CSV table of C-alpha atoms in Angstrom, one decimal:
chain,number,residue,atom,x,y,z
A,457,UNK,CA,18.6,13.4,-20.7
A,458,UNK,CA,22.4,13.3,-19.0
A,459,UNK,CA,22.9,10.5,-16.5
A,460,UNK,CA,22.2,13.1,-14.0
A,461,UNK,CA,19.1,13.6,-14.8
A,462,UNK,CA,17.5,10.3,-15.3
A,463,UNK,CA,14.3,10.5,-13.1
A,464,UNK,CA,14.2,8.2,-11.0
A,465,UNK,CA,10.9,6.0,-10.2
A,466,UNK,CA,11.0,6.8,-6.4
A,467,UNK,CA,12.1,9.2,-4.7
A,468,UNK,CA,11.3,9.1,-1.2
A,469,UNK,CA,10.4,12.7,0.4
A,470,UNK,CA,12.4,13.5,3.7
A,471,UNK,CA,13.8,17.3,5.1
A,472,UNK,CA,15.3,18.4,8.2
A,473,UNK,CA,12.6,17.6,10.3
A,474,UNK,CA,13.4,14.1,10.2
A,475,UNK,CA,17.3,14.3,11.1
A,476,UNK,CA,16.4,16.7,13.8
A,477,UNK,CA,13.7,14.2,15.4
A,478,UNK,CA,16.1,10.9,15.0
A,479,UNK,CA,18.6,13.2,16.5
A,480,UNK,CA,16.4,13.6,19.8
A,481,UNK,CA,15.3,10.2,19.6
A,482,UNK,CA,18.9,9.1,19.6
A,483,UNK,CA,19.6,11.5,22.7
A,484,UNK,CA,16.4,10.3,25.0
A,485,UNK,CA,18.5,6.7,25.3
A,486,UNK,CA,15.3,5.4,24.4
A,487,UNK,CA,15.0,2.3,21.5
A,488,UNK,CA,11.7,1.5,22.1
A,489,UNK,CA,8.7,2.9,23.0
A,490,UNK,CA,9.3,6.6,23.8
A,491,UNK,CA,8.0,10.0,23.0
A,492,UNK,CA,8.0,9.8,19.6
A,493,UNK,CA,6.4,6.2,19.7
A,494,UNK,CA,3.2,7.9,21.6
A,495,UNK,CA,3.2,11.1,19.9
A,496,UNK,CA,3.0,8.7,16.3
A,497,UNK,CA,0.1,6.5,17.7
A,498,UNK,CA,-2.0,9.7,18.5
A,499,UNK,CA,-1.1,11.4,15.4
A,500,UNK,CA,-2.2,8.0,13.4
A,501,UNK,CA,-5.8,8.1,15.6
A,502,UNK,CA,-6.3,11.5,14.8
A,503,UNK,CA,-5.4,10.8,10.5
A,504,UNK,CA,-7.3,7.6,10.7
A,505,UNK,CA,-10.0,7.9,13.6
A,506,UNK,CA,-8.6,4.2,14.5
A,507,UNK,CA,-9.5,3.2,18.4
A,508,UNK,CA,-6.6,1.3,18.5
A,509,UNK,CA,-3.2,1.9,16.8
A,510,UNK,CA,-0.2,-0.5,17.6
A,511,UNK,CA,3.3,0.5,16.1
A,512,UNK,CA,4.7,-2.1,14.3
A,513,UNK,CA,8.5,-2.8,12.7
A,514,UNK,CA,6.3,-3.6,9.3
A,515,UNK,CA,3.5,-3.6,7.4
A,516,UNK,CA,4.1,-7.7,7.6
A,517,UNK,CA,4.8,-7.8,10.9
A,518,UNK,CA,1.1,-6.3,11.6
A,519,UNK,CA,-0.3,-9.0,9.0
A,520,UNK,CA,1.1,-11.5,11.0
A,521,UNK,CA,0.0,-10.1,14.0
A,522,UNK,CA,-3.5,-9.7,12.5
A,523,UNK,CA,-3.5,-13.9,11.4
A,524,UNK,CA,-2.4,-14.9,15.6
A,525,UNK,CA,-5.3,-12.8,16.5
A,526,UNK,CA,-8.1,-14.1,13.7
A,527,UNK,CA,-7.1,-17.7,15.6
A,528,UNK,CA,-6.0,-19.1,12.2
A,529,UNK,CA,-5.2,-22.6,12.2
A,530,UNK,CA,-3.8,-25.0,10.0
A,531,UNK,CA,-6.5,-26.4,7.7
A,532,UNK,CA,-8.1,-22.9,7.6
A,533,UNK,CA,-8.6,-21.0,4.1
A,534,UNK,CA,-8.3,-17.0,3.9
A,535,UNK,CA,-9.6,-15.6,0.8
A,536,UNK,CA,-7.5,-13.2,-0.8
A,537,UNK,CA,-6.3,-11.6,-4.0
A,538,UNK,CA,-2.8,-12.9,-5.9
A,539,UNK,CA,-2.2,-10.0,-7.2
A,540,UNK,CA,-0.7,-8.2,-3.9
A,541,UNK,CA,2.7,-8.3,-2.2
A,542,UNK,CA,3.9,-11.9,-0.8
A,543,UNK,CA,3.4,-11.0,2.8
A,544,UNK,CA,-0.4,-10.7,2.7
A,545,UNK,CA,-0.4,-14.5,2.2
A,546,UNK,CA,2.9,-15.5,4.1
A,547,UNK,CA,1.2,-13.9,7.4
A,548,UNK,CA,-1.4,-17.1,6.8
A,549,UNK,CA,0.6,-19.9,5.9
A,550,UNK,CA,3.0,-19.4,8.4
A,551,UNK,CA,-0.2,-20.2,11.1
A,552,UNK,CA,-0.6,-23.6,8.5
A,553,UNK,CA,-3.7,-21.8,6.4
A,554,UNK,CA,-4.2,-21.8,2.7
A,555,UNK,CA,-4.5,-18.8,1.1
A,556,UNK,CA,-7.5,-19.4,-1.5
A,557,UNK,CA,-6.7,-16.1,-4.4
A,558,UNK,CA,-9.7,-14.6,-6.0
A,559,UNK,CA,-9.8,-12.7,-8.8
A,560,UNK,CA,-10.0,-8.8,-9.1
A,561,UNK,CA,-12.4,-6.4,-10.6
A,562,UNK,CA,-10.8,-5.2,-14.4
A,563,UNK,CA,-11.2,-1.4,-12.9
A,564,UNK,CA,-9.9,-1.2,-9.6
A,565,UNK,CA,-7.8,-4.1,-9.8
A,566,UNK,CA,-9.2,-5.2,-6.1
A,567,UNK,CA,-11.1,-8.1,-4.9
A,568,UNK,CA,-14.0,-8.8,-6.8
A,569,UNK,CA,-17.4,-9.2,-4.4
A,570,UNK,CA,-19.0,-11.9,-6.5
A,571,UNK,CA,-15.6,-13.8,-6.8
A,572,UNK,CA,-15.3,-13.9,-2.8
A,573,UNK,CA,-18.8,-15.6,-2.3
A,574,UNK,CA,-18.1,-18.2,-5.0
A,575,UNK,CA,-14.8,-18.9,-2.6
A,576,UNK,CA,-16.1,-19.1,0.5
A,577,UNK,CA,-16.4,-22.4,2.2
A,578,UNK,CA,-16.4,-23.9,5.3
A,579,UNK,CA,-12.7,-23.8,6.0
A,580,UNK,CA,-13.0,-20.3,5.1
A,581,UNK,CA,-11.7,-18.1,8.3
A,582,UNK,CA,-11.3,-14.3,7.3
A,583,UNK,CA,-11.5,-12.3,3.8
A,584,UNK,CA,-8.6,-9.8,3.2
A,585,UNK,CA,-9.5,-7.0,1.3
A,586,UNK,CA,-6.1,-5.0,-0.2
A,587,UNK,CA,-6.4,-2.1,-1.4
A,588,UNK,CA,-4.5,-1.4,-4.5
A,589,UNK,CA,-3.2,2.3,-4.9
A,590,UNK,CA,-4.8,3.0,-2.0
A,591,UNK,CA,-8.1,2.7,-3.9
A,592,UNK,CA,-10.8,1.2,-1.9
A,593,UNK,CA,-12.3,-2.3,-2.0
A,594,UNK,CA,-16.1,-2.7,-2.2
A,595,UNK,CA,-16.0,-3.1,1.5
A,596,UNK,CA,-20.0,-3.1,1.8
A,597,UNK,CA,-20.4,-6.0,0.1
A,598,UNK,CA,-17.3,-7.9,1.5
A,599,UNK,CA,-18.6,-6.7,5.2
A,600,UNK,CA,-22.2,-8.3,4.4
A,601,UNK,CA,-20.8,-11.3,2.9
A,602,UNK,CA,-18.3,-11.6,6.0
A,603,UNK,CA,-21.3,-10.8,8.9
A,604,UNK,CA,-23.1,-13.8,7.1
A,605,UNK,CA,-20.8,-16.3,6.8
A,606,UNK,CA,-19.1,-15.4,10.7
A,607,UNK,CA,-15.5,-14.4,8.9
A,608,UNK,CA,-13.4,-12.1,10.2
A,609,UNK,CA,-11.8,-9.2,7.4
A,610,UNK,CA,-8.4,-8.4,7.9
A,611,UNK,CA,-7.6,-5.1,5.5
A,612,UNK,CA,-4.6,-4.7,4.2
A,613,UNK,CA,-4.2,-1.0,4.0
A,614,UNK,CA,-0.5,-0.7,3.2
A,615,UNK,CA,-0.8,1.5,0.4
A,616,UNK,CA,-3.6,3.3,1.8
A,617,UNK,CA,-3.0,6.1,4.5
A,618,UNK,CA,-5.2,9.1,4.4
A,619,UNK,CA,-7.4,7.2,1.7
A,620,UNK,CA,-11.2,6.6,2.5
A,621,UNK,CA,-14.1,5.0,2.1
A,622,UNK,CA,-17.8,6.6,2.6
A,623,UNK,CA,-15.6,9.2,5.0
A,624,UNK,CA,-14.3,6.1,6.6
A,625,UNK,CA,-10.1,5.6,6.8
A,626,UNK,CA,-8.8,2.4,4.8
A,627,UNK,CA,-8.0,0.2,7.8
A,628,UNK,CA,-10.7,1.1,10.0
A,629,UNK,CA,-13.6,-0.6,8.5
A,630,UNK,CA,-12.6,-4.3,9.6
A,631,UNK,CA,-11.8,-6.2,12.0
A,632,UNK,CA,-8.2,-5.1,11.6
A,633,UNK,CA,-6.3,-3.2,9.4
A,634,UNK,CA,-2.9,-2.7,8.9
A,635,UNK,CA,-0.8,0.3,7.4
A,636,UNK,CA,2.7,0.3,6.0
A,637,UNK,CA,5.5,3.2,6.4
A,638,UNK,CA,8.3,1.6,4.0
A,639,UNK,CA,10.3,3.8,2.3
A,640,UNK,CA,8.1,3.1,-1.2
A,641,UNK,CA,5.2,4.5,0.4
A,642,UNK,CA,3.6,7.5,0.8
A,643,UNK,CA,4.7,8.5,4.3
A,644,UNK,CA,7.5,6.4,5.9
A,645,UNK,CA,9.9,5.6,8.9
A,646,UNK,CA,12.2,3.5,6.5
A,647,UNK,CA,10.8,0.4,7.6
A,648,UNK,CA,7.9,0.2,10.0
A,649,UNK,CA,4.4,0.2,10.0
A,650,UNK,CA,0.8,-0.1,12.5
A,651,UNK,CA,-1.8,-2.2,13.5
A,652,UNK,CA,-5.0,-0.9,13.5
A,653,UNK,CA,-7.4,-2.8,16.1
A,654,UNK,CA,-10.7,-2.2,15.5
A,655,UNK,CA,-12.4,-5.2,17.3
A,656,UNK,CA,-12.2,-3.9,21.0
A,657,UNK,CA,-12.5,-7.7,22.0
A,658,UNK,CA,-9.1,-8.5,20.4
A,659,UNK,CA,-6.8,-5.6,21.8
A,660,UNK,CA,-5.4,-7.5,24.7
A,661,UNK,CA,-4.0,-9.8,23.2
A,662,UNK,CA,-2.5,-7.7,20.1
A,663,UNK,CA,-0.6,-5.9,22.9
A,664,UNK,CA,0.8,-9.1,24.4
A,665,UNK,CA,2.1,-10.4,20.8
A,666,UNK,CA,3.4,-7.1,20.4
A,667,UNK,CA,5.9,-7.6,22.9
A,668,UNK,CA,7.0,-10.5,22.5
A,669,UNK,CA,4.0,-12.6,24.2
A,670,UNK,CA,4.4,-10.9,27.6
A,671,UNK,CA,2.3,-8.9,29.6
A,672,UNK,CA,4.8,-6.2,29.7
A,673,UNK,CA,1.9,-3.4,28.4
A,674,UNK,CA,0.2,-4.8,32.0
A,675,UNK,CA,2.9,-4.1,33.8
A,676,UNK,CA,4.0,-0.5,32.4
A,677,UNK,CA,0.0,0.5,33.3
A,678,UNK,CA,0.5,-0.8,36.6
A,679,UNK,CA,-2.0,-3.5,35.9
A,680,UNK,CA,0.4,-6.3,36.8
A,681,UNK,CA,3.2,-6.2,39.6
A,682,UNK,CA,5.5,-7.9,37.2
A,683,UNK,CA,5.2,-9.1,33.9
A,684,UNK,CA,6.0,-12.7,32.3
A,685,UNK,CA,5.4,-15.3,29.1
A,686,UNK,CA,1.8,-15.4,28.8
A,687,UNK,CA,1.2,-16.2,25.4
A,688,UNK,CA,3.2,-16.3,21.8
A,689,UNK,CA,4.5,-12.9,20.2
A,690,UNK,CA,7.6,-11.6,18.4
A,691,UNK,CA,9.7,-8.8,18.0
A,692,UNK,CA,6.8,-7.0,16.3
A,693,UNK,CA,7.2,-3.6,18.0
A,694,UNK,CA,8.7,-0.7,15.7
A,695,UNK,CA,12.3,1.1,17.2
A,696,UNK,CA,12.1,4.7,18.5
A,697,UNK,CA,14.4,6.2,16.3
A,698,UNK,CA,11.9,5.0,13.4
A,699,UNK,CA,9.3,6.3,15.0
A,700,UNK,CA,11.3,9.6,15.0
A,701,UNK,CA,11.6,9.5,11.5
A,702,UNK,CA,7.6,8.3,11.2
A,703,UNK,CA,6.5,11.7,13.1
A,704,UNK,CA,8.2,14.2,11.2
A,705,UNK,CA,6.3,12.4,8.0
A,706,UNK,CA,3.2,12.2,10.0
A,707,UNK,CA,3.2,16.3,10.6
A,708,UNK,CA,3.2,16.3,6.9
A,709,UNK,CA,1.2,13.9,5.7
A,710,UNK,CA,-1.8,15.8,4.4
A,711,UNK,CA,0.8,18.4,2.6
A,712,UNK,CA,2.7,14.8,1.2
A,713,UNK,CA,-0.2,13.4,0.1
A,714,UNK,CA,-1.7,16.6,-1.9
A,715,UNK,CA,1.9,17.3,-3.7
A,716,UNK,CA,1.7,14.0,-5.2
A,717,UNK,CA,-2.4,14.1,-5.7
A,718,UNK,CA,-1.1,16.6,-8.5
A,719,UNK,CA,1.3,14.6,-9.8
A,720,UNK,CA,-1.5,11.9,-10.0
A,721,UNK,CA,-4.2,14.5,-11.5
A,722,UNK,CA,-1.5,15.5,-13.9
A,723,UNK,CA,-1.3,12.2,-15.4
A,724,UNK,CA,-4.6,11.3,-15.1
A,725,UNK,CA,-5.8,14.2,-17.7
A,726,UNK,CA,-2.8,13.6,-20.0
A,727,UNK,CA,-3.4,10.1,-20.3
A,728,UNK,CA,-7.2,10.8,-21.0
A,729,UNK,CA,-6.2,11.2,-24.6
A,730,UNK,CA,-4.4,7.3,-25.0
A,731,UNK,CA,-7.0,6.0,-23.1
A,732,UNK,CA,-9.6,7.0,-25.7
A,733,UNK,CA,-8.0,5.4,-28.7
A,734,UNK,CA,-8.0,2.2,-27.2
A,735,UNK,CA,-4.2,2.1,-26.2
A,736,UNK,CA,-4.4,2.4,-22.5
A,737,UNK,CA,-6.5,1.9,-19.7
A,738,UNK,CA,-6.2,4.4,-17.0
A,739,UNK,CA,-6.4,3.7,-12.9
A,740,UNK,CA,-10.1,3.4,-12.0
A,741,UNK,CA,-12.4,4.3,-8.4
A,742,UNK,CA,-15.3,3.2,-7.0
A,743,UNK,CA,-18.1,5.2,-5.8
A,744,UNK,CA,-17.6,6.5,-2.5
A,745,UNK,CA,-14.3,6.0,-2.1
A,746,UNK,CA,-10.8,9.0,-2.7
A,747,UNK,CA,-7.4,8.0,-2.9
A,748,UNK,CA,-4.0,9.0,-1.5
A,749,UNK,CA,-2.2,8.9,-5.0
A,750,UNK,CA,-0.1,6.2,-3.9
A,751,UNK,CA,0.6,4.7,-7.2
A,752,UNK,CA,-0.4,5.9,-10.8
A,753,UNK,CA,-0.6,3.0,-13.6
A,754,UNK,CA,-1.4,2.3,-17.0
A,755,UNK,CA,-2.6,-0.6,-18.6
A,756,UNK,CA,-1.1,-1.1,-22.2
A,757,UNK,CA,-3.7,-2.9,-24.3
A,758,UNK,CA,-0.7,-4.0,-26.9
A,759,UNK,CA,0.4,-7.6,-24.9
A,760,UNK,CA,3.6,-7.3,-26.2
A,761,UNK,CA,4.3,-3.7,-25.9
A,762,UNK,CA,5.0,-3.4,-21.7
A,763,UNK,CA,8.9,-4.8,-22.3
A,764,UNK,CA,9.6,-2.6,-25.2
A,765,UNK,CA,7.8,0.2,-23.4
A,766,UNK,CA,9.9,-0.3,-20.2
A,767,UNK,CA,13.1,-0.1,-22.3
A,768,UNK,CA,12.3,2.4,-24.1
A,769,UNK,CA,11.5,4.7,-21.1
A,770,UNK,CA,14.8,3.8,-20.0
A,771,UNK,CA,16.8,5.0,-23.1
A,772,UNK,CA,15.0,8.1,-22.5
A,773,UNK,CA,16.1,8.8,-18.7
A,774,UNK,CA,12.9,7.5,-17.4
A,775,UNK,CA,12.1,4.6,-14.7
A,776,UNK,CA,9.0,3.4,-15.2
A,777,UNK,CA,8.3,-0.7,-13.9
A,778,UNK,CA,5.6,-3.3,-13.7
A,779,UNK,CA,4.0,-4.4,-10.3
A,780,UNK,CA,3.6,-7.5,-8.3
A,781,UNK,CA,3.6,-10.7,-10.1
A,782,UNK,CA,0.7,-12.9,-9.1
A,783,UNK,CA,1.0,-15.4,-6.1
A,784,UNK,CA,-0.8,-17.8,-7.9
A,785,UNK,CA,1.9,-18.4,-10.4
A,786,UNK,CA,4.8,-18.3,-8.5
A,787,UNK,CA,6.7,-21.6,-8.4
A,788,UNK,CA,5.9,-21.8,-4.2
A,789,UNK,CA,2.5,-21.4,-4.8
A,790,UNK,CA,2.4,-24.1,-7.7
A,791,UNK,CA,4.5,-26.7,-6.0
A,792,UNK,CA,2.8,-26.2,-2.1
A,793,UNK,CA,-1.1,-26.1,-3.9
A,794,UNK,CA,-1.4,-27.1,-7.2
A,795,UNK,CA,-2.1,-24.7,-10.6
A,796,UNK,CA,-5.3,-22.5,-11.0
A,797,UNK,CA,-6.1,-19.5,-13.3
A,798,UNK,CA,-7.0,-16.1,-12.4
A,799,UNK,CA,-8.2,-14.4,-15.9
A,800,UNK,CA,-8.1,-10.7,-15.4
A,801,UNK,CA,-5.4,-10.9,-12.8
A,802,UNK,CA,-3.0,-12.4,-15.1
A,803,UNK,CA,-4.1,-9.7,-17.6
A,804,UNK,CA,-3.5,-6.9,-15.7
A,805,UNK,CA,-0.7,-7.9,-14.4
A,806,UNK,CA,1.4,-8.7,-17.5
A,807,UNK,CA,0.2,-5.4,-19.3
A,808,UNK,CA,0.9,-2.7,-16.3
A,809,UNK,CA,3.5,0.1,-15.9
A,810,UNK,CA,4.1,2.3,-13.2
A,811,UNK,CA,4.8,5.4,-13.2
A,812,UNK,CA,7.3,7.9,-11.0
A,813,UNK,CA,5.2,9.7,-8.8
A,814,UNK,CA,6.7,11.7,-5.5
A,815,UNK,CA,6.4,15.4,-3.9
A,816,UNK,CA,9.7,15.9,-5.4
A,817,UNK,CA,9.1,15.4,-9.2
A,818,UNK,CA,9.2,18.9,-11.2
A,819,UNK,CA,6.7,20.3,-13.6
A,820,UNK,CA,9.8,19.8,-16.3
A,821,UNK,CA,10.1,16.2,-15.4
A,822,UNK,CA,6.7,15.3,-15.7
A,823,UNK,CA,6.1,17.0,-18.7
A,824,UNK,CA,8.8,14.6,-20.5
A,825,UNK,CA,7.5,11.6,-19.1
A,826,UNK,CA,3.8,12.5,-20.8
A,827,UNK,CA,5.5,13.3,-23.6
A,828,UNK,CA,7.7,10.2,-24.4
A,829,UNK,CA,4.9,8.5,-23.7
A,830,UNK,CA,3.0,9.7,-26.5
A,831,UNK,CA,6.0,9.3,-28.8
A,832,UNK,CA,5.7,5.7,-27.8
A,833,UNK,CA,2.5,5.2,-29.4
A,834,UNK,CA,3.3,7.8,-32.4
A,835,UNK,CA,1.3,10.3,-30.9
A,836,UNK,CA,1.6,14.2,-29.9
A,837,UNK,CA,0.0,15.0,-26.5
A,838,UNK,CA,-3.0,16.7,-27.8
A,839,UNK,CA,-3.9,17.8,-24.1
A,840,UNK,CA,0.1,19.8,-23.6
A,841,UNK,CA,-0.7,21.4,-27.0
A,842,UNK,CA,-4.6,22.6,-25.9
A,843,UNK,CA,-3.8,23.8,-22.8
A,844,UNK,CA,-0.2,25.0,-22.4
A,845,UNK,CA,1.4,23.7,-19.6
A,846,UNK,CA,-0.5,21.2,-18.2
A,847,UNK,CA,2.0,20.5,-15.6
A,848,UNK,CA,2.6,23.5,-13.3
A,849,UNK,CA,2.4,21.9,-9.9
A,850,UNK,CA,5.3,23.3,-7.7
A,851,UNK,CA,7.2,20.5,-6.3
A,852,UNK,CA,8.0,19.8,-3.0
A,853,UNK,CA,11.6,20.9,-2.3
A,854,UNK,CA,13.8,17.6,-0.7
């Protein structure tokens, strides 16, 4: 492929809708909380069936939101996986807690149940439960081990819009949950992302921090004849010309997320063949539980083959990458709590690649990715030659 063509590992999707609704945003004169602010909150109840949704500027933001309103305190533990983004545990040690990583099941690559109950002690203040690829945690047996030992869960659902559980939405089965719309996820408002209060008992206060630890939400509802400091908060609250950007996503969400549910399916059958010789391991579900397509992986069982894979991909016009690095080993981590080992998260971690998957990638495109992947491991795609074309999704049109 031509320099031109290199295929790129994300491309976010965006149209006209989304210039034409910043454009009115911009003409209201309103920056914060406006039309398209409420009109994003509803839309997010109806996806989600939250009780509560709380626009935030990020995912990170509402993580940190979600720590202030567990009461974490310095001294506290929150159990969590390492392999996830760095905000998941920043959100607690900025409040002075420790964040005590578990490891993760080999299939789903989430928190694994019997690993939580082996880390729960009496420091222990609130499990948080990420789901990886928008592929649900066990949350059955994290809620039961949470109800017994009085801990609050805290899901982070970044990855996870319109992906369930037992018919329940990722991010409305805890306490809290919290959603991101960066531009590397499925549906986004460049930066931004909500809060999802679930406890009734904590809402008050979730709409003081959100702006700025005032009763300001008071005072708009005429609650209040003026509003002041009451408590401590941040800048938390998302802008209005994000949340113009957010709502023409929103209104497209389901079509979003199906487009690249065929990527995902696409990959999933071609990979079948790789998987069953031993050379791969393919993304993996739990019962119960459907997924939004946020990600698709592989797991190359040859340790030293992700590097030359990578590059190789490369040379070919392809962007494929690995994923988070663990927390654990990160020289912060180290340094602020001392070593520990995390067997299948280290693992995992060192032998994944990720693969472009967005509305926009063509039946042509995907088709060359599946099939310089096989001429990786010396292989023909057996599954392209069986059944034709494989690969003859329509893509979305950017």
């Amino acid at each position: 492929m031509n320099k031109q063509d290199f295929i790129k590992f994300n491309v976010p999707f965006c149209n006209k809708g989304e210039s034409e609704y910043i454009a009115k945003g911009l003409d209201s004169k309103i920056f914060e909380g406006g039309e398209y602010s409420e009109k994003c909150k509803h839309l997010i109840q109806k996806i989600t069936g939250a009780k509560y949704v709380l626009l935030t500027s990020s995912c990170t933001a509402a993580l940190e939101m979600s720590a202030i309103l567990a009461d974490v305190q310095p001294g506290d533990e929150v159990i969590m996986p390492s392999f996830t983004f760095v905000s998941t545990a920043n959100a607690f040690i900025l409040r002075g807690a420790k964040p005590v990583f578990v490891d993760i099941c080999p299939d789903t690559l989430n928190l694994d149940p019997s690993a939580i109950e082996k880390a729960i002690s009496e420091k222990t203040k609130a499990i948080v439960p990420m789901h990886y690829s928008g592929v649900s945690c066990q949350m059955e047996e994290i809620l039961a081990l949470a109800k017994k030992n009085g801990l609050f869960v805290i899901e982070d659902a970044a990855q996870a819009l319109l992906a369930n559980y037992n018919n329940e939405h990722l991010g409305t089965i805890g306490d809290l949950g919290t959603i991101s719309f960066h531009y590397t996820k499925n549906i986004i408002a460049g930066f931004g992302g909500a809060l999802l209060v679930n406890n009734e008992s904590l809402l008050k206060r979730a709409k003081v921090l959100l702006h700025r630890g005032t009763n300001r939400e008071a005072f708009l509802e005429g609650q209040v004849d003026k509003y002041t400091w009451v408590d401590i908060g941040s800048s938390f609250i998302m802008g209005e010309q994000s949340a113009a950007l957010l709502f023409s996503q929103l209104e497209k969400a389901q079509e979003i997320t199906q487009a690249r549910q065929l990527v995902w399916k696409k990959y999933h059958e071609a990979f079948e063949e790789l998987e069953l010789q031993g050379l791969v391991q393919r993304p993996g579900t739990i019962q119960g539980a459907s997924h939004n397509a946020h990600n698709y992986y592989l797991i190359l069982n040859q340790k030293k083959s992700r590097t030359v894979f990578i590059e190789k991909m490369y040379e070919k016009g392809i962007q494929v990458t690995f994923h988070y690095q663990p927390l654990h080993q990160s020289q912060f981590y180290i340094e602020k709590f001392g070593a520990q080992t995390l067997p299948v998260t280290e693992a995992k971690a060192s032998s994944m690649v990720r693969f472009p998957i967005y509305p926009s990638l063509t039946a042509k495109e995907q088709n060359y990715i599946i099939e310089k992947t096989y001429r990786f491991f010396n292989l023909k795609c057996k599954a392209m030659r069986v059944k034709g074309d494989l690969l003859c999704q329509n893509s979305m049109k950017i």
